[in-house]
Amino acid sequence: MRTELTILASPDRSPRISAAGGLAARITGRDTVHVIGTAATPLGGDHWDIAVRVLPGARLTLRSVAASLALPGRGRVLSTARWSVEVGDDAVLDCALEPTVIAGGAEHRVETTVTLAESATVLLRERVQIGRAGERAGRWVGVTNADLGDLPLLRHQLEIGVGTVSHDVLDGPAAVTSELRYPDDRPAEVTGDIRSARTRLPLARGGSLTTRLGPHL
């Protein structure tokens, strides 16, 4: 199944939404939109194409009503998602959806492209859990490329689960929270231990990337 979702936030009206496939969205506040699943997706072979555009001066808070569950399909285990995010001058985006759970035997790959104006404000949070209760056989790959104006802000790729460098049956990380903030001038910080760690890294052009890894969200 191919799913397409477009959300356009303007400063002078409610967000505009266009959806087809396994996702829909509903306006739940003046500047708030909740994403809703309308079918069992993503299954192996499914693809999500999601575009979020916040025009200059606009605000958008993006949430979801429930976690997403990635399942293996018949004959195919890999599902994919592509996010395209644009935030204009003096615009604000707060995007923090419910977690994605990768079921046993499933693989899910997410590619996110972010384009920011220098006066934009952004919080972009992603949470992933490998496996339901008693499962550890899934795999997730997340790629984030963010640009500030015409120059790179972030190039980042993280993989957890079966077949990745960090995978270990006994104590490899099975959950990740990744959070991109801009602007953010807080210093670098590392907390936790080898089993569960949180790292905040300042970005060279401003902003920060915080990553939390552990056995559970």
Tab-separated table of C-alpha atoms in Angstrom:
chain	number	residue	atom	x	y	z
A	1	MET	CA	0.000	0.000	0.000
A	2	ARG	CA	1.196	3.497	-0.822
A	3	THR	CA	0.193	6.215	1.622
A	4	GLU	CA	0.445	9.948	0.942
A	5	LEU	CA	-0.164	12.646	3.549
A	6	THR	CA	0.392	16.384	3.117
A	7	ILE	CA	-0.068	18.989	5.841
A	8	LEU	CA	0.242	22.705	5.042
A	9	ALA	CA	0.201	25.208	7.909
A	10	SER	CA	-0.518	28.882	7.152
A	11	PRO	CA	-0.460	31.857	9.548
A	12	ASP	CA	-3.941	33.090	8.564
A	13	ARG	CA	-6.058	29.915	8.478
A	14	SER	CA	-6.373	26.355	9.771
A	15	PRO	CA	-3.948	23.753	8.409
A	16	ARG	CA	-4.817	22.166	5.072
A	17	ILE	CA	-4.679	18.378	4.887
A	18	SER	CA	-4.545	15.988	1.943
A	19	ALA	CA	-4.456	12.234	2.587
A	20	ALA	CA	-4.678	8.976	0.652
A	21	GLY	CA	-3.936	5.414	1.743
A	22	GLY	CA	-3.440	4.196	5.304
A	23	LEU	CA	-3.057	7.521	7.120
A	24	ALA	CA	-5.366	10.469	7.707
A	25	ALA	CA	-5.129	13.595	9.866
A	26	ARG	CA	-7.573	15.700	11.828
A	27	ILE	CA	-7.378	19.284	13.061
A	28	THR	CA	-7.702	19.125	16.857
A	29	GLY	CA	-6.793	22.713	17.736
A	30	ARG	CA	-6.161	26.036	16.050
A	31	ASP	CA	-2.602	25.014	15.150
A	32	THR	CA	-2.706	21.321	16.115
A	33	VAL	CA	-3.080	18.273	13.866
A	34	HIS	CA	-3.286	14.608	14.936
A	35	VAL	CA	-2.254	11.825	12.533
A	36	ILE	CA	-4.633	8.841	12.477
A	37	GLY	CA	-4.089	5.337	11.093
A	38	THR	CA	-6.958	4.177	8.864
A	39	ALA	CA	-5.537	0.766	7.907
A	40	ALA	CA	-3.012	-1.825	9.087
A	41	THR	CA	0.137	-0.081	7.896
A	42	PRO	CA	3.058	-0.199	7.481
A	43	LEU	CA	3.230	-3.805	6.313
A	44	GLY	CA	6.194	-5.184	4.396
A	45	GLY	CA	6.128	-3.560	0.956
A	46	ASP	CA	4.211	-0.454	2.132
A	47	HIS	CA	5.545	3.065	1.592
A	48	TRP	CA	4.572	6.309	3.363
A	49	ASP	CA	5.190	9.657	1.697
A	50	ILE	CA	4.560	12.462	4.204
A	51	ALA	CA	5.065	16.162	3.506
A	52	VAL	CA	4.843	18.821	6.226
A	53	ARG	CA	5.151	22.477	5.238
A	54	VAL	CA	4.943	25.344	7.720
A	55	LEU	CA	4.736	28.658	5.894
A	56	PRO	CA	6.462	31.816	7.180
A	57	GLY	CA	4.866	33.045	10.392
A	58	ALA	CA	2.775	29.894	10.919
A	59	ARG	CA	2.730	27.440	13.833
A	60	LEU	CA	2.057	23.702	13.737
A	61	THR	CA	1.890	21.123	16.520
A	62	LEU	CA	1.858	17.612	15.053
A	63	ARG	CA	0.863	14.592	17.121
A	64	SER	CA	-0.617	11.109	16.561
A	65	VAL	CA	-3.425	9.276	18.351
A	66	ALA	CA	-1.631	5.917	18.717
A	67	ALA	CA	1.631	4.083	18.132
A	68	SER	CA	2.401	2.675	14.677
A	69	LEU	CA	3.113	-1.042	14.298
A	70	ALA	CA	5.393	-2.180	11.469
A	71	LEU	CA	4.601	-5.760	10.471
A	72	PRO	CA	6.180	-8.120	7.929
A	73	GLY	CA	4.088	-8.624	4.813
A	74	ARG	CA	3.528	-11.729	2.717
A	75	GLY	CA	6.857	-12.312	1.005
A	76	ARG	CA	8.249	-8.864	1.952
A	77	VAL	CA	9.538	-7.641	5.306
A	78	LEU	CA	10.733	-4.104	4.485
A	79	SER	CA	8.445	-1.092	4.738
A	80	THR	CA	9.618	2.472	4.082
A	81	ALA	CA	8.645	6.025	4.947
A	82	ARG	CA	9.812	9.338	3.537
A	83	TRP	CA	9.244	12.594	5.410
A	84	SER	CA	9.750	15.972	3.740
A	85	VAL	CA	9.647	18.870	6.226
A	86	GLU	CA	9.895	22.589	5.407
A	87	VAL	CA	9.722	25.341	8.027
A	88	GLY	CA	9.784	28.952	6.886
A	89	ASP	CA	10.847	32.279	8.388
A	90	ASP	CA	9.531	32.875	11.935
A	91	ALA	CA	7.553	29.605	11.682
A	92	VAL	CA	7.298	27.017	14.483
A	93	LEU	CA	7.003	23.225	14.172
A	94	ASP	CA	6.554	20.900	17.152
A	95	CYS	CA	6.409	17.318	15.826
A	96	ALA	CA	6.339	14.464	18.349
A	97	LEU	CA	4.378	11.432	17.228
A	98	GLU	CA	3.668	8.300	19.236
A	99	PRO	CA	6.316	5.544	18.935
A	100	THR	CA	6.802	3.155	16.054
A	101	VAL	CA	6.986	-0.481	17.163
A	102	ILE	CA	8.863	-2.871	14.855
A	103	ALA	CA	7.279	-6.317	15.168
A	104	GLY	CA	9.370	-9.488	15.066
A	105	GLY	CA	10.569	-10.215	11.530
A	106	ALA	CA	9.742	-6.734	10.215
A	107	GLU	CA	12.124	-4.092	8.878
A	108	HIS	CA	11.290	-0.399	8.620
A	109	ARG	CA	13.360	2.395	7.060
A	110	VAL	CA	12.611	6.096	7.524
A	111	GLU	CA	14.252	8.901	5.544
A	112	THR	CA	13.600	12.450	6.746
A	113	THR	CA	14.590	15.606	4.865
A	114	VAL	CA	14.281	18.891	6.762
A	115	THR	CA	14.694	22.398	5.321
A	116	LEU	CA	14.722	25.270	7.827
A	117	ALA	CA	14.854	29.030	7.592
A	118	GLU	CA	17.373	30.565	10.003
A	119	SER	CA	14.564	32.200	12.009
A	120	ALA	CA	12.523	28.983	12.273
A	121	THR	CA	11.903	27.038	15.493
A	122	VAL	CA	11.733	23.245	15.320
A	123	LEU	CA	11.322	20.248	17.587
A	124	LEU	CA	11.351	16.976	15.660
A	125	ARG	CA	11.138	13.847	17.838
A	126	GLU	CA	11.095	10.191	16.759
A	127	ARG	CA	10.692	7.160	19.055
A	128	VAL	CA	11.168	3.534	18.026
A	129	GLN	CA	10.863	0.232	19.892
A	130	ILE	CA	12.170	-3.027	18.444
A	131	GLY	CA	9.705	-5.832	19.153
A	132	ARG	CA	6.492	-6.297	21.014
A	133	ALA	CA	6.507	-8.287	24.268
A	134	GLY	CA	8.932	-11.175	23.887
A	135	GLU	CA	10.136	-10.080	20.408
A	136	ARG	CA	13.615	-8.828	19.460
A	137	ALA	CA	13.858	-9.775	15.789
A	138	GLY	CA	12.924	-6.489	14.080
A	139	ARG	CA	15.133	-3.879	12.447
A	140	TRP	CA	14.867	-0.100	12.036
A	141	VAL	CA	16.955	2.374	10.051
A	142	GLY	CA	16.525	6.128	10.411
A	143	VAL	CA	18.202	8.700	8.142
A	144	THR	CA	17.869	12.437	8.815
A	145	ASN	CA	19.259	15.162	6.551
A	146	ALA	CA	18.590	18.729	7.702
A	147	ASP	CA	19.592	21.970	5.979
A	148	LEU	CA	19.576	25.481	7.432
A	149	GLY	CA	19.024	27.799	4.511
A	150	ASP	CA	21.310	26.620	1.728
A	151	LEU	CA	23.864	24.925	3.995
A	152	PRO	CA	23.873	21.555	5.800
A	153	LEU	CA	22.786	21.454	9.451
A	154	LEU	CA	22.739	17.684	10.115
A	155	ARG	CA	23.561	14.417	8.366
A	156	HIS	CA	22.657	11.484	10.597
A	157	GLN	CA	21.911	7.767	10.278
A	158	LEU	CA	21.077	5.333	13.071
A	159	GLU	CA	20.233	1.609	12.939
A	160	ILE	CA	19.017	-0.718	15.677
A	161	GLY	CA	17.848	-4.326	15.681
A	162	VAL	CA	18.846	-7.542	13.971
A	163	GLY	CA	21.738	-7.275	11.528
A	164	THR	CA	22.987	-3.882	12.745
A	165	VAL	CA	26.388	-3.127	14.252
A	166	SER	CA	24.935	-2.500	17.706
A	167	HIS	CA	22.816	-5.663	17.816
A	168	ASP	CA	23.497	-8.071	20.654
A	169	VAL	CA	21.047	-10.733	21.802
A	170	LEU	CA	21.903	-10.084	25.458
A	171	ASP	CA	22.089	-6.309	25.811
A	172	GLY	CA	21.987	-4.520	22.441
A	173	PRO	CA	19.782	-1.396	22.341
A	174	ALA	CA	16.192	-2.133	21.325
A	175	ALA	CA	14.749	1.369	21.660
A	176	VAL	CA	15.739	4.821	20.489
A	177	THR	CA	14.488	8.365	20.937
A	178	SER	CA	15.949	10.921	18.540
A	179	GLU	CA	15.241	14.624	18.978
A	180	LEU	CA	16.330	17.452	16.683
A	181	ARG	CA	15.958	20.953	18.152
A	182	TYR	CA	16.630	24.292	16.519
A	183	PRO	CA	17.602	26.739	17.869
A	184	ASP	CA	19.270	25.297	20.964
A	185	ASP	CA	22.437	26.604	22.597
A	186	ARG	CA	22.714	24.075	25.427
A	187	PRO	CA	26.137	22.402	25.815
A	188	ALA	CA	26.933	18.771	25.084
A	189	GLU	CA	25.766	16.267	27.687
A	190	VAL	CA	26.168	12.509	28.149
A	191	THR	CA	24.299	10.589	30.853
A	192	GLY	CA	23.527	6.937	31.637
A	193	ASP	CA	25.625	3.842	31.179
A	194	ILE	CA	26.541	1.316	28.496
A	195	ARG	CA	23.075	-0.274	28.621
A	196	SER	CA	20.982	2.902	28.586
A	197	ALA	CA	22.524	6.191	27.499
A	198	ARG	CA	21.431	9.705	26.545
A	199	THR	CA	23.615	12.025	24.491
A	200	ARG	CA	22.979	15.636	23.489
A	201	LEU	CA	25.299	16.987	20.794
A	202	PRO	CA	25.345	20.653	19.740
A	203	LEU	CA	25.298	21.210	15.984
A	204	ALA	CA	27.895	23.447	14.352
A	205	ARG	CA	25.319	25.865	12.902
A	206	GLY	CA	23.118	25.916	16.005
A	207	GLY	CA	20.572	23.508	17.382
A	208	SER	CA	21.140	20.087	18.886
A	209	LEU	CA	20.611	16.386	18.340
A	210	THR	CA	19.675	14.307	21.391
A	211	THR	CA	19.734	10.512	21.175
A	212	ARG	CA	18.571	8.067	23.831
A	213	LEU	CA	19.355	4.352	23.456
A	214	GLY	CA	18.274	1.521	25.742
A	215	PRO	CA	16.312	-1.696	26.048
A	216	HIS	CA	12.940	0.092	26.297
A	217	LEU	CA	11.453	3.494	25.590
